Amino acid sequence: QVQLVQSGAEVKKPGASVKVSCKASGYTFTSYAMHWVRQAPGQRLEWMGWINPGNGNTKYSQNFQGRVTITRDTSASTAYMELSSLRSEDTAIYYCARRQETDAFDIWGQGTMVTVSS
Amino acid sequence: QSVLTQTPSVSGAPGQRVTISCTGSSSNIGAGYDVHWYQQLPGTAPKLLIYGNSNRPSGVPDRFSGSKSGTSASLAITGLQAEDEADYYCQSYDSSLSGVVFGGGTRLTVL
């Protein structure tokens, strides 16, 4: 079945970087855009950016410009999201989500908890 | 502050009908961009509930319906059930921000 499986929880110190992976299966990885969305504890969903797995083109939210990098490995059907210069406010669950033709996110990963603490 | 505004909470008794609103502006909903709705049960990832303003993915009960008018959109839930208790988010695109935007979320409590 179509699914996105993310890497496990991470604990990082302020100033460090974190890289979360999202492995796709059950569909052609390069045919659908992959987005990243985060959710701080008790807070709303926040869009971070997306990648076209077919050509590697990316677009990032202004809120994360300069700190986030989204990449992909087509041979592994995996997308990655790296966030640098971590601060406590980056403590959140990070989700990858597949964008369907209608621009809605029809498949979501299970989420990866990233905790930033000294 | 979310670009799309949602009422923080709504409640209803089993069997009742509730509506959740999502108010945007001329750079997102009012510009013609579609609105999508997600249901997030406690401790789980969001699930697509309505796409393209009013379309239900396969498997979503017809108790859930969506509409859009002007700079706003609404999600209606009829025949409320206990398992509908969740957070609901609207999503669209904003041309001023050149990106995806979400509402602040609405917590539905089934009394």
PDB file of C-alpha atoms in Angstrom:
ATOM      1  CA  GLN A   1       0.000   0.000   0.000  1.00  0.00           C
ATOM      2  CA  VAL A   2       0.978   3.613  -0.418  1.00  0.00           C
ATOM      3  CA  GLN A   3       2.872   4.808   2.631  1.00  0.00           C
ATOM      4  CA  LEU A   4       5.519   7.154   3.945  1.00  0.00           C
ATOM      5  CA  VAL A   5       7.757   5.898   6.731  1.00  0.00           C
ATOM      6  CA  GLN A   6       9.868   8.399   8.631  1.00  0.00           C
ATOM      7  CA  SER A   7      12.992   8.018  10.686  1.00  0.00           C
ATOM      8  CA  GLY A   8      12.932   7.843  14.466  1.00  0.00           C
ATOM      9  CA  ALA A   9      12.870  10.459  17.176  1.00  0.00           C
ATOM     10  CA  GLU A  10      15.861  12.748  17.668  1.00  0.00           C
ATOM     11  CA  VAL A  11      17.235  14.746  20.578  1.00  0.00           C
ATOM     12  CA  LYS A  12      19.543  17.599  19.656  1.00  0.00           C
ATOM     13  CA  LYS A  13      21.351  20.415  21.417  1.00  0.00           C
ATOM     14  CA  PRO A  14      20.749  24.055  20.514  1.00  0.00           C
ATOM     15  CA  GLY A  15      22.810  25.088  17.511  1.00  0.00           C
ATOM     16  CA  ALA A  16      22.994  21.579  16.072  1.00  0.00           C
ATOM     17  CA  SER A  17      21.346  20.249  12.914  1.00  0.00           C
ATOM     18  CA  VAL A  18      18.887  17.416  12.392  1.00  0.00           C
ATOM     19  CA  LYS A  19      18.129  15.384   9.279  1.00  0.00           C
ATOM     20  CA  VAL A  20      14.845  13.494   9.038  1.00  0.00           C
ATOM     21  CA  SER A  21      14.152  10.915   6.353  1.00  0.00           C
ATOM     22  CA  CYS A  22      10.901   9.912   4.687  1.00  0.00           C
ATOM     23  CA  LYS A  23      10.813   6.674   2.671  1.00  0.00           C
ATOM     24  CA  ALA A  24       8.028   6.303   0.141  1.00  0.00           C
ATOM     25  CA  SER A  25       6.589   3.000  -1.039  1.00  0.00           C
ATOM     26  CA  GLY A  26       3.643   1.783  -3.057  1.00  0.00           C
ATOM     27  CA  TYR A  27       3.823   4.480  -5.744  1.00  0.00           C
ATOM     28  CA  THR A  28       6.241   6.121  -8.168  1.00  0.00           C
ATOM     29  CA  PHE A  29       8.308   8.390  -5.940  1.00  0.00           C
ATOM     30  CA  THR A  30       9.230  10.836  -8.680  1.00  0.00           C
ATOM     31  CA  SER A  31       5.627  11.461  -9.722  1.00  0.00           C
ATOM     32  CA  TYR A  32       4.439  13.382  -6.660  1.00  0.00           C
ATOM     33  CA  ALA A  33       5.752  16.427  -4.819  1.00  0.00           C
ATOM     34  CA  MET A  34       6.843  15.842  -1.233  1.00  0.00           C
ATOM     35  CA  HIS A  35       6.182  18.465   1.404  1.00  0.00           C
ATOM     36  CA  TRP A  36       7.340  18.900   4.975  1.00  0.00           C
ATOM     37  CA  VAL A  37       5.092  20.192   7.745  1.00  0.00           C
ATOM     38  CA  ARG A  38       5.858  20.566  11.419  1.00  0.00           C
ATOM     39  CA  GLN A  39       3.727  20.808  14.554  1.00  0.00           C
ATOM     40  CA  ALA A  40       5.054  22.143  17.833  1.00  0.00           C
ATOM     41  CA  PRO A  41       3.469  20.674  20.977  1.00  0.00           C
ATOM     42  CA  GLY A  42      -0.160  21.769  21.169  1.00  0.00           C
ATOM     43  CA  GLN A  43       0.266  24.060  18.193  1.00  0.00           C
ATOM     44  CA  ARG A  44      -0.995  24.312  14.622  1.00  0.00           C
ATOM     45  CA  LEU A  45       0.470  22.747  11.502  1.00  0.00           C
ATOM     46  CA  GLU A  46       3.244  24.810   9.908  1.00  0.00           C
ATOM     47  CA  TRP A  47       4.381  24.336   6.332  1.00  0.00           C
ATOM     48  CA  MET A  48       8.158  24.203   5.791  1.00  0.00           C
ATOM     49  CA  GLY A  49       8.737  23.544   2.117  1.00  0.00           C
ATOM     50  CA  TRP A  50       8.647  20.981  -0.656  1.00  0.00           C
ATOM     51  CA  ILE A  51      10.686  19.143  -3.256  1.00  0.00           C
ATOM     52  CA  ASN A  52       9.921  17.867  -6.714  1.00  0.00           C
ATOM     53  CA  PRO A  53      11.495  14.417  -6.496  1.00  0.00           C
ATOM     54  CA  GLY A  54      11.607  14.217 -10.262  1.00  0.00           C
ATOM     55  CA  ASN A  55      14.061  17.067 -10.786  1.00  0.00           C
ATOM     56  CA  GLY A  56      15.119  18.023  -7.260  1.00  0.00           C
ATOM     57  CA  ASN A  57      13.675  21.526  -7.403  1.00  0.00           C
ATOM     58  CA  THR A  58      12.774  22.935  -3.999  1.00  0.00           C
ATOM     59  CA  LYS A  59      10.733  25.756  -2.479  1.00  0.00           C
ATOM     60  CA  TYR A  60      10.936  26.813   1.146  1.00  0.00           C
ATOM     61  CA  SER A  61       8.721  28.787   3.497  1.00  0.00           C
ATOM     62  CA  GLN A  62      10.031  32.247   4.240  1.00  0.00           C
ATOM     63  CA  ASN A  63       9.921  31.303   7.916  1.00  0.00           C
ATOM     64  CA  PHE A  64      12.654  28.713   7.395  1.00  0.00           C
ATOM     65  CA  GLN A  65      14.628  30.211   4.527  1.00  0.00           C
ATOM     66  CA  GLY A  66      18.309  29.655   5.097  1.00  0.00           C
ATOM     67  CA  ARG A  67      17.848  27.014   7.787  1.00  0.00           C
ATOM     68  CA  VAL A  68      16.032  24.219   5.978  1.00  0.00           C
ATOM     69  CA  THR A  69      17.259  22.013   3.168  1.00  0.00           C
ATOM     70  CA  ILE A  70      15.102  19.382   1.493  1.00  0.00           C
ATOM     71  CA  THR A  71      16.767  16.745  -0.672  1.00  0.00           C
ATOM     72  CA  ARG A  72      15.928  13.369  -2.143  1.00  0.00           C
ATOM     73  CA  ASP A  73      17.510  10.101  -3.177  1.00  0.00           C
ATOM     74  CA  THR A  74      15.481   8.699  -6.039  1.00  0.00           C
ATOM     75  CA  SER A  75      17.284   5.342  -5.921  1.00  0.00           C
ATOM     76  CA  ALA A  76      16.009   4.911  -2.352  1.00  0.00           C
ATOM     77  CA  SER A  77      12.630   6.624  -2.874  1.00  0.00           C
ATOM     78  CA  THR A  78      13.488   8.764   0.114  1.00  0.00           C
ATOM     79  CA  ALA A  79      13.144  12.443   0.867  1.00  0.00           C
ATOM     80  CA  TYR A  80      15.128  14.243   3.534  1.00  0.00           C
ATOM     81  CA  MET A  81      14.594  17.405   5.548  1.00  0.00           C
ATOM     82  CA  GLU A  82      17.544  18.987   7.308  1.00  0.00           C
ATOM     83  CA  LEU A  83      17.057  21.855   9.744  1.00  0.00           C
ATOM     84  CA  SER A  84      20.086  23.714  11.047  1.00  0.00           C
ATOM     85  CA  SER A  85      20.855  26.136  13.870  1.00  0.00           C
ATOM     86  CA  LEU A  86      18.302  24.420  16.048  1.00  0.00           C
ATOM     87  CA  ARG A  87      16.696  26.270  18.939  1.00  0.00           C
ATOM     88  CA  SER A  88      14.230  25.195  21.586  1.00  0.00           C
ATOM     89  CA  GLU A  89      11.331  26.550  19.521  1.00  0.00           C
ATOM     90  CA  ASP A  90      12.123  23.932  16.879  1.00  0.00           C
ATOM     91  CA  THR A  91      10.965  21.183  19.232  1.00  0.00           C
ATOM     92  CA  ALA A  92       8.133  19.649  17.243  1.00  0.00           C
ATOM     93  CA  ILE A  93       6.828  16.686  15.310  1.00  0.00           C
ATOM     94  CA  TYR A  94       8.006  16.838  11.708  1.00  0.00           C
ATOM     95  CA  TYR A  95       5.843  15.258   9.009  1.00  0.00           C
ATOM     96  CA  CYS A  96       6.422  14.506   5.371  1.00  0.00           C
ATOM     97  CA  ALA A  97       3.327  14.538   3.187  1.00  0.00           C
ATOM     98  CA  ARG A  98       2.662  13.621  -0.420  1.00  0.00           C
ATOM     99  CA  ARG A  99       0.888  16.232  -2.505  1.00  0.00           C
ATOM    100  CA  GLN A 100      -1.697  14.891  -4.896  1.00  0.00           C
ATOM    101  CA  GLU A 101      -2.715  16.492  -8.197  1.00  0.00           C
ATOM    102  CA  THR A 102      -5.351  18.593  -6.452  1.00  0.00           C
ATOM    103  CA  ASP A 103      -2.659  20.126  -4.203  1.00  0.00           C
ATOM    104  CA  ALA A 104      -4.017  18.400  -1.097  1.00  0.00           C
ATOM    105  CA  PHE A 105      -1.781  16.221   1.051  1.00  0.00           C
ATOM    106  CA  ASP A 106      -3.234  12.760   0.692  1.00  0.00           C
ATOM    107  CA  ILE A 107      -0.579  10.626   2.379  1.00  0.00           C
ATOM    108  CA  TRP A 108       1.311  11.564   5.542  1.00  0.00           C
ATOM    109  CA  GLY A 109       4.257  10.025   7.298  1.00  0.00           C
ATOM    110  CA  GLN A 110       3.840   8.952  10.897  1.00  0.00           C
ATOM    111  CA  GLY A 111       5.830  11.942  12.123  1.00  0.00           C
ATOM    112  CA  THR A 112       9.262  12.324  13.704  1.00  0.00           C
ATOM    113  CA  MET A 113       9.619  13.966  17.094  1.00  0.00           C
ATOM    114  CA  VAL A 114      12.588  16.309  17.291  1.00  0.00           C
ATOM    115  CA  THR A 115      13.474  17.628  20.731  1.00  0.00           C
ATOM    116  CA  VAL A 116      15.920  20.489  21.106  1.00  0.00           C
ATOM    117  CA  SER A 117      17.280  20.747  24.609  1.00  0.00           C
ATOM    118  CA  SER A 118      20.525  21.569  26.307  1.00  0.00           C
TER     119      SER A 118
ATOM    120  CA  GLN B   1      -0.962  34.277  13.894  1.00  0.00           C
ATOM    121  CA  SER B   2      -2.381  32.052  11.174  1.00  0.00           C
ATOM    122  CA  VAL B   3      -3.135  33.381   7.691  1.00  0.00           C
ATOM    123  CA  LEU B   4      -6.307  31.291   7.731  1.00  0.00           C
ATOM    124  CA  THR B   5      -8.518  31.900  10.768  1.00  0.00           C
ATOM    125  CA  GLN B   6     -10.472  29.138  12.437  1.00  0.00           C
ATOM    126  CA  THR B   7     -12.624  29.167  15.551  1.00  0.00           C
ATOM    127  CA  PRO B   8     -10.489  27.503  18.241  1.00  0.00           C
ATOM    128  CA  SER B   9     -13.186  25.144  19.452  1.00  0.00           C
ATOM    129  CA  VAL B  10     -16.652  23.835  18.696  1.00  0.00           C
ATOM    130  CA  SER B  11     -18.797  21.232  20.401  1.00  0.00           C
ATOM    131  CA  GLY B  12     -21.919  19.253  19.783  1.00  0.00           C
ATOM    132  CA  ALA B  13     -23.911  16.342  21.093  1.00  0.00           C
ATOM    133  CA  PRO B  14     -23.965  12.978  19.342  1.00  0.00           C
ATOM    134  CA  GLY B  15     -26.210  13.097  16.291  1.00  0.00           C
ATOM    135  CA  GLN B  16     -26.033  16.858  15.949  1.00  0.00           C
ATOM    136  CA  ARG B  17     -24.581  18.946  13.136  1.00  0.00           C
ATOM    137  CA  VAL B  18     -21.613  21.269  13.547  1.00  0.00           C
ATOM    138  CA  THR B  19     -19.801  23.570  11.171  1.00  0.00           C
ATOM    139  CA  ILE B  20     -16.194  24.706  11.257  1.00  0.00           C
ATOM    140  CA  SER B  21     -15.263  27.874   9.431  1.00  0.00           C
ATOM    141  CA  CYS B  22     -12.011  28.933   7.802  1.00  0.00           C
ATOM    142  CA  THR B  23     -11.615  32.602   6.930  1.00  0.00           C
ATOM    143  CA  GLY B  24      -8.902  33.814   4.597  1.00  0.00           C
ATOM    144  CA  SER B  25      -8.264  36.783   2.376  1.00  0.00           C
ATOM    145  CA  SER B  26      -7.860  37.943  -1.211  1.00  0.00           C
ATOM    146  CA  SER B  27      -4.411  36.390  -1.453  1.00  0.00           C
ATOM    147  CA  ASN B  28      -5.512  32.853  -0.621  1.00  0.00           C
ATOM    148  CA  ILE B  29      -9.113  31.585  -0.537  1.00  0.00           C
ATOM    149  CA  GLY B  30     -10.451  34.750  -2.134  1.00  0.00           C
ATOM    150  CA  ALA B  31      -7.946  34.434  -4.977  1.00  0.00           C
ATOM    151  CA  GLY B  32      -9.546  31.176  -5.999  1.00  0.00           C
ATOM    152  CA  TYR B  33      -7.158  28.720  -4.423  1.00  0.00           C
ATOM    153  CA  ASP B  34      -8.725  25.492  -3.270  1.00  0.00           C
ATOM    154  CA  VAL B  35      -9.306  24.677   0.382  1.00  0.00           C
ATOM    155  CA  HIS B  36      -8.541  21.270   1.853  1.00  0.00           C
ATOM    156  CA  TRP B  37      -9.517  19.922   5.256  1.00  0.00           C
ATOM    157  CA  TYR B  38      -7.701  17.524   7.557  1.00  0.00           C
ATOM    158  CA  GLN B  39      -8.732  15.603  10.646  1.00  0.00           C
ATOM    159  CA  GLN B  40      -6.116  14.978  13.301  1.00  0.00           C
ATOM    160  CA  LEU B  41      -6.983  12.474  15.992  1.00  0.00           C
ATOM    161  CA  PRO B  42      -4.996  12.716  19.225  1.00  0.00           C
ATOM    162  CA  GLY B  43      -1.450  11.496  18.821  1.00  0.00           C
ATOM    163  CA  THR B  44      -1.745  10.768  15.102  1.00  0.00           C
ATOM    164  CA  ALA B  45      -0.783  12.362  11.809  1.00  0.00           C
ATOM    165  CA  PRO B  46      -3.350  14.487   9.969  1.00  0.00           C
ATOM    166  CA  LYS B  47      -5.695  12.682   7.607  1.00  0.00           C
ATOM    167  CA  LEU B  48      -7.134  14.211   4.443  1.00  0.00           C
ATOM    168  CA  LEU B  49     -10.865  14.715   4.916  1.00  0.00           C
ATOM    169  CA  ILE B  50     -11.940  17.052   2.091  1.00  0.00           C
ATOM    170  CA  TYR B  51      -9.962  18.124  -0.968  1.00  0.00           C
ATOM    171  CA  GLY B  52     -10.700  20.709  -3.614  1.00  0.00           C
ATOM    172  CA  ASN B  53     -13.207  22.534  -1.379  1.00  0.00           C
ATOM    173  CA  SER B  54     -15.892  19.868  -1.399  1.00  0.00           C
ATOM    174  CA  ASN B  55     -14.587  16.470  -2.486  1.00  0.00           C
ATOM    175  CA  ARG B  56     -14.269  13.476  -0.194  1.00  0.00           C
ATOM    176  CA  PRO B  57     -11.460  10.944  -0.597  1.00  0.00           C
ATOM    177  CA  SER B  58     -12.485   7.330  -0.792  1.00  0.00           C
ATOM    178  CA  GLY B  59     -13.417   6.033   2.645  1.00  0.00           C
ATOM    179  CA  VAL B  60     -14.469   9.334   4.182  1.00  0.00           C
ATOM    180  CA  PRO B  61     -18.111   9.163   5.289  1.00  0.00           C
ATOM    181  CA  ASP B  62     -20.605  11.444   3.588  1.00  0.00           C
ATOM    182  CA  ARG B  63     -21.348  12.929   7.020  1.00  0.00           C
ATOM    183  CA  PHE B  64     -18.423  15.221   6.206  1.00  0.00           C
ATOM    184  CA  SER B  65     -18.920  17.941   3.608  1.00  0.00           C
ATOM    185  CA  GLY B  66     -17.081  21.068   2.548  1.00  0.00           C
ATOM    186  CA  SER B  67     -17.973  24.319   0.850  1.00  0.00           C
ATOM    187  CA  LYS B  68     -16.309  27.555  -0.157  1.00  0.00           C
ATOM    188  CA  SER B  69     -17.620  31.047  -0.784  1.00  0.00           C
ATOM    189  CA  GLY B  70     -15.695  34.260  -1.273  1.00  0.00           C
ATOM    190  CA  THR B  71     -12.815  34.405   1.193  1.00  0.00           C
ATOM    191  CA  SER B  72     -14.148  31.657   3.452  1.00  0.00           C
ATOM    192  CA  ALA B  73     -14.687  27.927   3.547  1.00  0.00           C
ATOM    193  CA  SER B  74     -16.634  25.633   5.833  1.00  0.00           C
ATOM    194  CA  LEU B  75     -16.550  22.048   6.956  1.00  0.00           C
ATOM    195  CA  ALA B  76     -19.847  20.529   8.080  1.00  0.00           C
ATOM    196  CA  ILE B  77     -20.196  17.357  10.082  1.00  0.00           C
ATOM    197  CA  THR B  78     -23.623  15.815  10.474  1.00  0.00           C
ATOM    198  CA  GLY B  79     -24.694  12.962  12.721  1.00  0.00           C
ATOM    199  CA  LEU B  80     -21.865  13.648  15.153  1.00  0.00           C
ATOM    200  CA  GLN B  81     -20.179  10.579  16.580  1.00  0.00           C
ATOM    201  CA  ALA B  82     -17.789  10.192  19.476  1.00  0.00           C
ATOM    202  CA  GLU B  83     -14.971   9.219  17.116  1.00  0.00           C
ATOM    203  CA  ASP B  84     -15.243  12.596  15.382  1.00  0.00           C
ATOM    204  CA  GLU B  85     -13.623  14.226  18.402  1.00  0.00           C
ATOM    205  CA  ALA B  86     -10.407  15.599  16.928  1.00  0.00           C
ATOM    206  CA  ASP B  87      -8.627  18.701  15.672  1.00  0.00           C
ATOM    207  CA  TYR B  88      -9.610  19.944  12.219  1.00  0.00           C
ATOM    208  CA  TYR B  89      -7.388  22.077   9.991  1.00  0.00           C
ATOM    209  CA  CYS B  90      -8.058  23.933   6.768  1.00  0.00           C
ATOM    210  CA  GLN B  91      -5.282  24.433   4.210  1.00  0.00           C
ATOM    211  CA  SER B  92      -4.848  26.525   1.098  1.00  0.00           C
ATOM    212  CA  TYR B  93      -2.208  28.394  -0.864  1.00  0.00           C
ATOM    213  CA  ASP B  94      -1.263  32.040  -0.377  1.00  0.00           C
ATOM    214  CA  SER B  95       0.095  34.022  -3.299  1.00  0.00           C
ATOM    215  CA  SER B  96       1.586  36.779  -1.125  1.00  0.00           C
ATOM    216  CA  LEU B  97       3.591  34.243   0.858  1.00  0.00           C
ATOM    217  CA  SER B  98       4.140  32.005  -2.169  1.00  0.00           C
ATOM    218  CA  GLY B  99       3.444  28.979  -0.062  1.00  0.00           C
ATOM    219  CA  VAL B 100       1.064  26.606   1.638  1.00  0.00           C
ATOM    220  CA  VAL B 101      -0.897  27.959   4.594  1.00  0.00           C
ATOM    221  CA  PHE B 102      -2.851  26.215   7.328  1.00  0.00           C
ATOM    222  CA  GLY B 103      -5.554  27.440   9.634  1.00  0.00           C
ATOM    223  CA  GLY B 104      -4.956  27.526  13.356  1.00  0.00           C
ATOM    224  CA  GLY B 105      -7.071  24.438  13.878  1.00  0.00           C
ATOM    225  CA  THR B 106     -10.444  23.789  15.515  1.00  0.00           C
ATOM    226  CA  ARG B 107     -10.893  21.328  18.326  1.00  0.00           C
ATOM    227  CA  LEU B 108     -14.178  19.465  18.098  1.00  0.00           C
ATOM    228  CA  THR B 109     -15.582  18.109  21.335  1.00  0.00           C
ATOM    229  CA  VAL B 110     -18.429  15.621  21.237  1.00  0.00           C
ATOM    230  CA  LEU B 111     -20.428  16.152  24.408  1.00  0.00           C
TER     231      LEU B 111
END
